[in-house]
GROMACS .gro file of C-alpha atoms in nm:
model
  362
    1MET     CA    1   4.221  -6.389  -0.200
    2ASN     CA    2   4.126  -6.029  -0.168
    3THR     CA    3   3.898  -5.822  -0.112
    4SER     CA    4   3.629  -5.869  -0.351
    5GLU     CA    5   3.696  -6.217  -0.331
    6PHE     CA    6   3.652  -6.330  -0.013
    7ASN     CA    7   3.359  -6.024   0.005
    8SER     CA    8   3.206  -6.257  -0.243
    9PHE     CA    9   3.246  -6.529  -0.006
   10ILE     CA   10   3.154  -6.391   0.292
   11VAL     CA   11   2.771  -6.302   0.026
   12ILE     CA   12   2.697  -6.717  -0.009
   13LEU     CA   13   2.765  -6.695   0.367
   14ILE     CA   14   2.546  -6.513   0.478
   15TYR     CA   15   2.321  -6.604   0.188
   16GLY     CA   16   2.295  -7.027   0.323
   17SER     CA   17   2.275  -6.917   0.657
   18LEU     CA   18   1.965  -6.683   0.661
   19VAL     CA   19   1.805  -7.007   0.460
   20LEU     CA   20   1.922  -7.261   0.701
   21LEU     CA   21   1.822  -7.109   0.992
   22SER     CA   22   1.501  -6.950   0.879
   23LEU     CA   23   1.419  -7.336   0.815
   24LEU     CA   24   1.566  -7.466   1.190
   25THR     CA   25   1.357  -7.159   1.371
   26ILE     CA   26   1.006  -7.320   1.187
   27ALA     CA   27   1.156  -7.647   1.229
   28ASN     CA   28   1.209  -7.553   1.553
   29PRO     CA   29   1.347  -7.923   1.732
   30LEU     CA   30   1.294  -7.758   2.049
   31LYS     CA   31   0.917  -7.675   2.060
   32VAL     CA   32   0.832  -7.345   2.212
   33ASN     CA   33   0.759  -7.033   2.156
   34ARG     CA   34   0.560  -7.178   1.811
   35LYS     CA   35   0.455  -6.904   1.690
   36ALA     CA   36   0.705  -6.623   1.746
   37ASN     CA   37   0.973  -6.883   1.591
   38PHE     CA   38   0.698  -6.966   1.323
   39TRP     CA   39   0.712  -6.564   1.230
   40PHE     CA   40   1.078  -6.556   1.279
   41GLY     CA   41   1.174  -6.814   1.032
   42ILE     CA   42   0.988  -6.628   0.802
   43PHE     CA   43   1.163  -6.266   0.922
   44LEU     CA   44   1.491  -6.478   0.840
   45PHE     CA   45   1.419  -6.655   0.467
   46LEU     CA   46   1.244  -6.299   0.378
   47TRP     CA   47   1.639  -6.138   0.446
   48SER     CA   48   1.760  -6.382   0.268
   49THR     CA   49   1.659  -6.216  -0.016
   50PHE     CA   50   1.829  -5.900   0.026
   51TRP     CA   51   2.183  -6.151  -0.121
   52LEU     CA   52   1.958  -6.257  -0.376
   53ASP     CA   53   2.113  -6.059  -0.605
   54GLU     CA   54   2.479  -6.104  -0.520
   55VAL     CA   55   2.440  -6.518  -0.526
   56LEU     CA   56   2.257  -6.495  -0.866
   57PHE     CA   57   2.574  -6.292  -1.064
   58LEU     CA   58   2.749  -6.564  -0.803
   59ILE     CA   59   2.662  -6.827  -1.021
   60THR     CA   60   2.541  -6.657  -1.383
   61GLY     CA   61   2.787  -6.342  -1.368
   62SER     CA   62   2.573  -6.149  -1.535
   63ALA     CA   63   2.353  -5.876  -1.281
   64ILE     CA   64   1.955  -5.913  -1.296
   65GLU     CA   65   1.763  -5.701  -1.407
   66PHE     CA   66   1.558  -5.550  -1.128
   67HIS     CA   67   1.190  -5.641  -1.371
   68SER     CA   68   1.322  -5.989  -1.353
   69LEU     CA   69   1.308  -5.995  -0.967
   70PHE     CA   70   0.993  -5.796  -0.968
   71PRO     CA   71   0.767  -6.036  -0.691
   72VAL     CA   72   1.124  -6.081  -0.533
   73ARG     CA   73   1.063  -5.712  -0.472
   74ILE     CA   74   0.729  -5.677  -0.373
   75VAL     CA   75   0.783  -6.031  -0.130
   76GLN     CA   76   1.128  -5.843   0.076
   77TYR     CA   77   0.845  -5.559   0.170
   78PHE     CA   78   0.761  -5.781   0.426
   79THR     CA   79   1.042  -5.805   0.584
   80PRO     CA   80   0.990  -5.590   0.876
   81ILE     CA   81   0.646  -5.603   0.953
   82PHE     CA   82   0.686  -6.020   0.966
   83PHE     CA   83   0.999  -5.905   1.265
   84TYR     CA   84   0.728  -5.700   1.416
   85PHE     CA   85   0.444  -6.061   1.364
   86SER     CA   86   0.773  -6.215   1.591
   87VAL     CA   87   0.751  -5.996   1.843
   88LEU     CA   88   0.423  -5.976   1.851
   89PHE     CA   89   0.377  -6.359   1.924
   90HIS     CA   90   0.745  -6.392   2.165
   91THR     CA   91   0.567  -6.063   2.394
   92ASN     CA   92   0.199  -6.189   2.354
   93PRO     CA   93   0.199  -6.532   2.235
   94SER     CA   94  -0.200  -6.537   2.251
   95PHE     CA   95  -0.266  -6.237   1.993
   96ARG     CA   96  -0.517  -6.342   1.732
   97PHE     CA   97  -0.502  -6.093   1.410
   98LYS     CA   98  -0.863  -5.911   1.418
   99ILE     CA   99  -1.026  -5.825   1.090
  100THR     CA  100  -0.852  -5.477   1.160
  101ASP     CA  101  -0.518  -5.626   1.074
  102ILE     CA  102  -0.592  -5.535   0.751
  103LYS     CA  103  -0.440  -5.262   0.836
  104PHE     CA  104  -0.088  -5.425   0.798
  105LEU     CA  105  -0.172  -5.446   0.409
  106LEU     CA  106  -0.211  -5.044   0.370
  107LEU     CA  107   0.137  -4.968   0.287
  108PRO     CA  108   0.253  -5.294   0.129
  109ALA     CA  109  -0.065  -5.255  -0.136
  110ALA     CA  110   0.084  -4.910  -0.214
  111PHE     CA  111   0.432  -5.067  -0.247
  112VAL     CA  112   0.302  -5.245  -0.524
  113LEU     CA  113   0.137  -5.007  -0.690
  114CYS     CA  114   0.458  -4.768  -0.712
  115LEU     CA  115   0.658  -5.055  -0.910
  116VAL     CA  116   0.347  -5.173  -1.087
  117PHE     CA  117   0.359  -4.778  -1.257
  118ALA     CA  118   0.669  -4.730  -1.232
  119LYS     CA  119   0.774  -5.107  -1.420
  120MET     CA  120   0.475  -4.928  -1.675
  121GLY     CA  121   0.729  -4.661  -1.738
  122TYR     CA  122   0.652  -4.397  -1.517
  123ALA     CA  123   0.956  -4.497  -1.342
  124GLY     CA  124   1.092  -4.085  -1.200
  125PRO     CA  125   0.839  -4.067  -0.872
  126TYR     CA  126   0.747  -4.381  -0.885
  127GLU     CA  127   1.114  -4.537  -0.820
  128PHE     CA  128   1.146  -4.235  -0.607
  129LEU     CA  129   0.841  -4.360  -0.356
  130SER     CA  130   0.841  -4.659  -0.409
  131ILE     CA  131   1.269  -4.649  -0.223
  132ILE     CA  132   0.999  -4.351   0.086
  133LEU     CA  133   0.740  -4.595   0.085
  134ILE     CA  134   1.030  -4.854   0.152
  135LEU     CA  135   1.223  -4.623   0.400
  136VAL     CA  136   0.961  -4.516   0.592
  137GLN     CA  137   0.768  -4.939   0.650
  138ALA     CA  138   1.170  -5.051   0.796
  139LEU     CA  139   1.177  -4.702   1.034
  140PHE     CA  140   0.803  -4.773   1.181
  141TYR     CA  141   0.771  -5.152   1.219
  142THR     CA  142   1.173  -5.111   1.364
  143VAL     CA  143   1.071  -4.833   1.615
  144LEU     CA  144   0.737  -5.042   1.774
  145SER     CA  145   0.918  -5.444   1.776
  146TYR     CA  146   1.177  -5.192   1.982
  147VAL     CA  147   0.895  -5.053   2.213
  148THR     CA  148   0.736  -5.352   2.233
  149ILE     CA  149   1.013  -5.493   2.364
  150ARG     CA  150   1.075  -5.286   2.597
  151LYS     CA  151   0.710  -5.309   2.715
  152HIS     CA  152   0.787  -5.641   2.746
  153GLN     CA  153   1.027  -5.596   3.022
  154ARG     CA  154   0.849  -5.341   3.231
  155LYS     CA  155   0.540  -5.636   3.209
  156ILE     CA  156   0.767  -6.005   3.264
  157GLN     CA  157   0.847  -5.781   3.644
  158GLN     CA  158   0.497  -5.887   3.738
  159PHE     CA  159   0.485  -6.236   3.692
  160SER     CA  160   0.920  -6.357   3.698
  161SER     CA  161   1.162  -6.300   3.978
  162ASN     CA  162   1.486  -6.377   3.658
  163THR     CA  163   1.434  -6.216   3.394
  164GLU     CA  164   1.731  -6.261   3.228
  165GLY     CA  165   1.633  -6.509   3.006
  166ILE     CA  166   1.244  -6.479   2.920
  167ASN     CA  167   1.369  -6.039   2.835
  168LEU     CA  168   1.380  -6.046   2.471
  169ASN     CA  169   1.706  -5.777   2.504
  170TRP     CA  170   1.888  -6.071   2.216
  171LEU     CA  171   1.641  -5.898   1.994
  172GLU     CA  172   1.661  -5.559   2.163
  173TYR     CA  173   2.013  -5.500   2.038
  174ILE     CA  174   1.952  -5.708   1.716
  175ILE     CA  175   1.715  -5.447   1.574
  176LEU     CA  176   1.976  -5.102   1.739
  177VAL     CA  177   2.273  -5.332   1.492
  178ILE     CA  178   2.095  -5.326   1.192
  179LEU     CA  179   1.910  -4.975   1.229
  180ALA     CA  180   2.307  -4.841   1.300
  181VAL     CA  181   2.391  -4.991   1.027
  182ASN     CA  182   2.113  -4.941   0.777
  183ILE     CA  183   2.187  -4.627   0.894
  184ILE     CA  184   2.571  -4.566   0.757
  185TYR     CA  185   2.462  -4.733   0.450
  186VAL     CA  186   2.133  -4.450   0.316
  187VAL     CA  187   2.432  -4.206   0.397
  188TYR     CA  188   2.735  -4.365   0.205
  189ASN     CA  189   2.455  -4.386  -0.064
  190LEU     CA  190   2.393  -4.043  -0.012
  191PHE     CA  191   2.721  -3.835  -0.048
  192TYR     CA  192   2.959  -4.174  -0.059
  193ASP     CA  193   3.069  -4.467  -0.339
  194PRO     CA  194   2.836  -4.732  -0.136
  195LYS     CA  195   3.074  -5.010  -0.351
  196SER     CA  196   3.362  -4.916  -0.044
  197LEU     CA  197   3.165  -5.068   0.271
  198ASN     CA  198   2.988  -5.349   0.091
  199PHE     CA  199   3.228  -5.584   0.262
  200PHE     CA  200   3.232  -5.338   0.637
  201ILE     CA  201   2.843  -5.403   0.607
  202ASN     CA  202   2.803  -5.771   0.504
  203ALA     CA  203   3.054  -5.861   0.714
  204VAL     CA  204   2.895  -5.687   1.018
  205PHE     CA  205   2.592  -5.868   0.901
  206LEU     CA  206   2.709  -6.241   0.873
  207VAL     CA  207   2.865  -6.184   1.324
  208VAL     CA  208   2.487  -6.026   1.378
  209ILE     CA  209   2.361  -6.377   1.123
  210TYR     CA  210   2.520  -6.610   1.389
  211CYS     CA  211   2.426  -6.407   1.710
  212VAL     CA  212   2.056  -6.393   1.601
  213GLY     CA  213   2.136  -6.803   1.523
  214TYR     CA  214   2.311  -6.797   1.947
  215TYR     CA  215   2.010  -6.689   2.065
  216SER     CA  216   1.679  -6.721   1.930
  217LEU     CA  217   1.759  -7.143   1.871
  218LYS     CA  218   1.849  -7.094   2.283
  219GLN     CA  219   1.589  -6.890   2.390
  220LYS     CA  220   1.436  -7.002   2.660
  221GLU     CA  221   0.930  -7.010   2.678
  222ILE     CA  222   0.848  -6.672   2.795
  223TYR     CA  223   0.442  -6.807   2.929
  224PRO     CA  224   0.351  -7.131   3.075
  225LEU     CA  225   0.250  -7.380   2.837
  226GLU     CA  226  -0.088  -7.400   3.019
  227GLU     CA  227  -0.319  -7.166   2.857
  228LYS     CA  228  -0.477  -7.112   3.161
  229GLN     CA  229  -0.212  -7.004   3.393
  230ARG     CA  230  -0.068  -6.769   3.053
  231GLU     CA  231  -0.409  -6.621   2.979
  232GLU     CA  232  -0.371  -6.515   3.367
  233LEU     CA  233  -0.043  -6.406   3.372
  234ILE     CA  234  -0.097  -6.197   3.011
  235SER     CA  235  -0.446  -6.008   3.150
  236ILE     CA  236  -0.205  -5.935   3.523
  237GLN     CA  237   0.001  -5.744   3.247
  238ASP     CA  238  -0.222  -5.551   3.046
  239GLU     CA  239  -0.450  -5.464   3.407
  240SER     CA  240  -0.128  -5.241   3.521
  241ASP     CA  241  -0.077  -5.054   3.185
  242SER     CA  242  -0.435  -4.902   3.227
  243GLU     CA  243  -0.603  -4.691   3.474
  244GLU     CA  244  -0.874  -5.058   3.581
  245VAL     CA  245  -0.514  -5.165   3.837
  246LYS     CA  246  -0.671  -4.879   4.034
  247ARG     CA  247  -0.961  -4.993   4.121
  248LYS     CA  248  -1.003  -5.235   4.487
  249LEU     CA  249  -0.885  -5.643   4.353
  250MET     CA  250  -1.022  -5.622   4.791
  251SER     CA  251  -1.115  -5.453   5.122
  252ASP     CA  252  -0.849  -5.346   5.341
  253GLU     CA  253  -0.835  -5.647   5.583
  254GLU     CA  254  -0.774  -5.881   5.384
  255LEU     CA  255  -0.497  -5.743   5.196
  256ILE     CA  256  -0.387  -5.641   5.525
  257LYS     CA  257  -0.430  -6.059   5.612
  258ILE     CA  258  -0.290  -6.140   5.275
  259LYS     CA  259   0.035  -5.903   5.277
  260MET     CA  260   0.117  -6.048   5.669
  261GLN     CA  261   0.043  -6.415   5.504
  262LEU     CA  262   0.302  -6.326   5.275
  263GLU     CA  263   0.558  -6.200   5.450
  264ASN     CA  264   0.586  -6.537   5.677
  265ILE     CA  265   0.664  -6.713   5.380
  266MET     CA  266   0.842  -6.535   5.236
  267ILE     CA  267   1.078  -6.515   5.620
  268ASN     CA  268   0.997  -6.842   5.737
  269GLU     CA  269   1.003  -7.083   5.423
  270LYS     CA  270   1.231  -6.838   5.170
  271PRO     CA  271   1.114  -6.975   4.955
  272TYR     CA  272   1.292  -6.667   4.682
  273LEU     CA  273   1.628  -6.886   4.679
  274ASN     CA  274   1.440  -7.080   4.445
  275SER     CA  275   1.506  -6.960   4.125
  276GLU     CA  276   1.209  -7.083   3.915
  277LEU     CA  277   1.039  -6.923   4.117
  278ASN     CA  278   0.701  -6.668   3.911
  279LEU     CA  279   0.389  -6.548   4.065
  280ILE     CA  280   0.193  -6.873   4.018
  281LYS     CA  281   0.483  -7.119   4.252
  282LEU     CA  282   0.399  -6.825   4.507
  283ALA     CA  283   0.018  -6.808   4.487
  284GLU     CA  284  -0.056  -7.149   4.512
  285MET     CA  285   0.148  -7.131   4.871
  286LEU     CA  286  -0.087  -6.899   4.996
  287SER     CA  287  -0.372  -7.064   4.798
  288VAL     CA  288  -0.517  -6.685   4.603
  289SER     CA  289  -0.485  -6.587   4.255
  290THR     CA  290  -0.254  -6.486   4.040
  291HIS     CA  291  -0.433  -6.137   4.009
  292HIS     CA  292  -0.494  -6.088   4.431
  293LEU     CA  293  -0.107  -6.229   4.507
  294SER     CA  294  -0.051  -5.954   4.219
  295TYR     CA  295  -0.265  -5.649   4.338
  296VAL     CA  296  -0.113  -5.780   4.756
  297ILE     CA  297   0.236  -5.696   4.600
  298ASN     CA  298   0.129  -5.374   4.392
  299THR     CA  299  -0.130  -5.336   4.567
  300GLY     CA  300   0.002  -5.364   5.000
  301PHE     CA  301   0.397  -5.280   4.926
  302GLN     CA  302   0.408  -5.075   4.602
  303LYS     CA  303   0.634  -5.280   4.375
  304ASN     CA  304   0.642  -5.553   4.160
  305PHE     CA  305   0.642  -5.884   4.207
  306PHE     CA  306   1.021  -5.854   4.049
  307GLN     CA  307   1.127  -5.598   4.278
  308TYR     CA  308   1.033  -5.771   4.587
  309VAL     CA  309   1.144  -6.105   4.540
  310ASN     CA  310   1.500  -5.984   4.454
  311GLU     CA  311   1.468  -5.755   4.790
  312PHE     CA  312   1.483  -6.028   4.977
  313ARG     CA  313   1.748  -6.196   4.795
  314VAL     CA  314   1.926  -5.923   4.833
  315GLU     CA  315   1.907  -5.940   5.219
  316TYR     CA  316   1.998  -6.286   5.242
  317ALA     CA  317   2.257  -6.292   4.985
  318LYS     CA  318   2.460  -6.020   5.227
  319LEU     CA  319   2.467  -6.235   5.516
  320LEU     CA  320   2.631  -6.428   5.347
  321LEU     CA  321   2.896  -6.140   5.229
  322LYS     CA  322   2.956  -6.017   5.581
  323ASP     CA  323   2.968  -6.381   5.690
  324SER     CA  324   3.372  -6.361   5.722
  325GLY     CA  325   3.387  -6.759   5.666
  326SER     CA  326   3.199  -6.857   5.389
  327LYS     CA  327   3.412  -6.964   5.169
  328LEU     CA  328   3.149  -6.913   4.892
  329SER     CA  329   3.256  -6.738   4.574
  330ILE     CA  330   3.031  -6.462   4.476
  331LEU     CA  331   2.928  -6.655   4.245
  332GLY     CA  332   2.811  -6.936   4.433
  333ILE     CA  333   2.655  -6.628   4.664
  334ALA     CA  334   2.455  -6.555   4.368
  335TYR     CA  335   2.325  -6.944   4.294
  336GLU     CA  336   2.249  -6.970   4.643
  337SER     CA  337   2.076  -6.650   4.743
  338GLY     CA  338   1.824  -6.729   4.459
  339PHE     CA  339   1.979  -6.548   4.158
  340ASN     CA  340   2.101  -6.721   3.813
  341SER     CA  341   2.379  -6.548   3.748
  342LYS     CA  342   2.659  -6.358   3.838
  343THR     CA  343   2.511  -6.027   3.598
  344SER     CA  344   2.216  -6.031   3.727
  345PHE     CA  345   2.316  -6.050   4.077
  346ASN     CA  346   2.608  -5.765   4.067
  347THR     CA  347   2.283  -5.593   3.877
  348THR     CA  348   2.041  -5.640   4.115
  349PHE     CA  349   2.208  -5.608   4.415
  350LYS     CA  350   2.404  -5.296   4.290
  351LYS     CA  351   2.022  -5.119   4.262
  352VAL     CA  352   1.889  -5.193   4.608
  353THR     CA  353   2.217  -5.099   4.786
  354GLY     CA  354   2.404  -4.939   4.553
  355GLN     CA  355   2.725  -5.113   4.561
  356THR     CA  356   2.812  -5.433   4.366
  357PRO     CA  357   2.845  -5.719   4.641
  358SER     CA  358   3.233  -5.707   4.619
  359GLU     CA  359   3.186  -5.429   4.731
  360PHE     CA  360   2.990  -5.456   4.964
  361LYS     CA  361   3.210  -5.733   5.104
  362LYS     CA  362   3.487  -5.503   5.149
   0.00000   0.00000   0.00000
């Protein structure tokens, strides 16, 4: 099998995998992150259409005219928007579309006009403008999605003590890889023969697609299913980004009282040893609202929930590491201390102590 035949085989795999994955994601067999998976599934289907030309060429044996795929070009333009919507609903499942969100249609409307004028015979300027619009939209929504995920990673530390399964790292990495591949492709289009890069680009995308499939289907529910709890956590996150967080939610006396109760529970009952501990569970133990507990941790200890809980876990792990009679491995100590993976244990331990657990033990 020569390179050309192998590239054709990869193209078929890419197209088929994306279509199948889009149907699986929309069907959402695990019933998690429903809205996010719906939009992500549509994004995957739209993404598959970028290989439609090549698939049709393999079937018919002749190149497809641009004008015959005119509706497909319009639909393809929405691909970055649908990706951003999936990120939006992953990070905020309570998001609702408003009339002002009609702004999402402005660039697509300009793109459609360019295609119409190009089809009417004004190909020169309008085809060039349509390419510029494609690049602008792709870059804009890629950057916006990346920034949204980064904000999400900071916000979930306000209510979760183990963020590894809900931090959407896989989406962040996929954005960076796709962006890098697209930059390479644009450079080759400008200065080299782009056809020489087809095999490499398609091979990279095939790997990325299987990674997308693996991580998207194993992605856990990020927020509680119970609507009231979900709304509370999202509102806490929103407040942490605003000036309102500085306002006093309680008197200094009440703050000190809850602070002492919290310290008592953490020292005596050790709830931090539960890897599933979150703000809601800890607030229930104290019989206070999640807003008040978050305020006490942020204001009283100058930390977020993630930092506060994991510092207790690190201190407990240090005791286990110092115990010369213990037969626990590093992974065993991680689980025993409330961490849910060796990676998160190593990262958090080093951040708090300046050493890895192995270095500390030595």
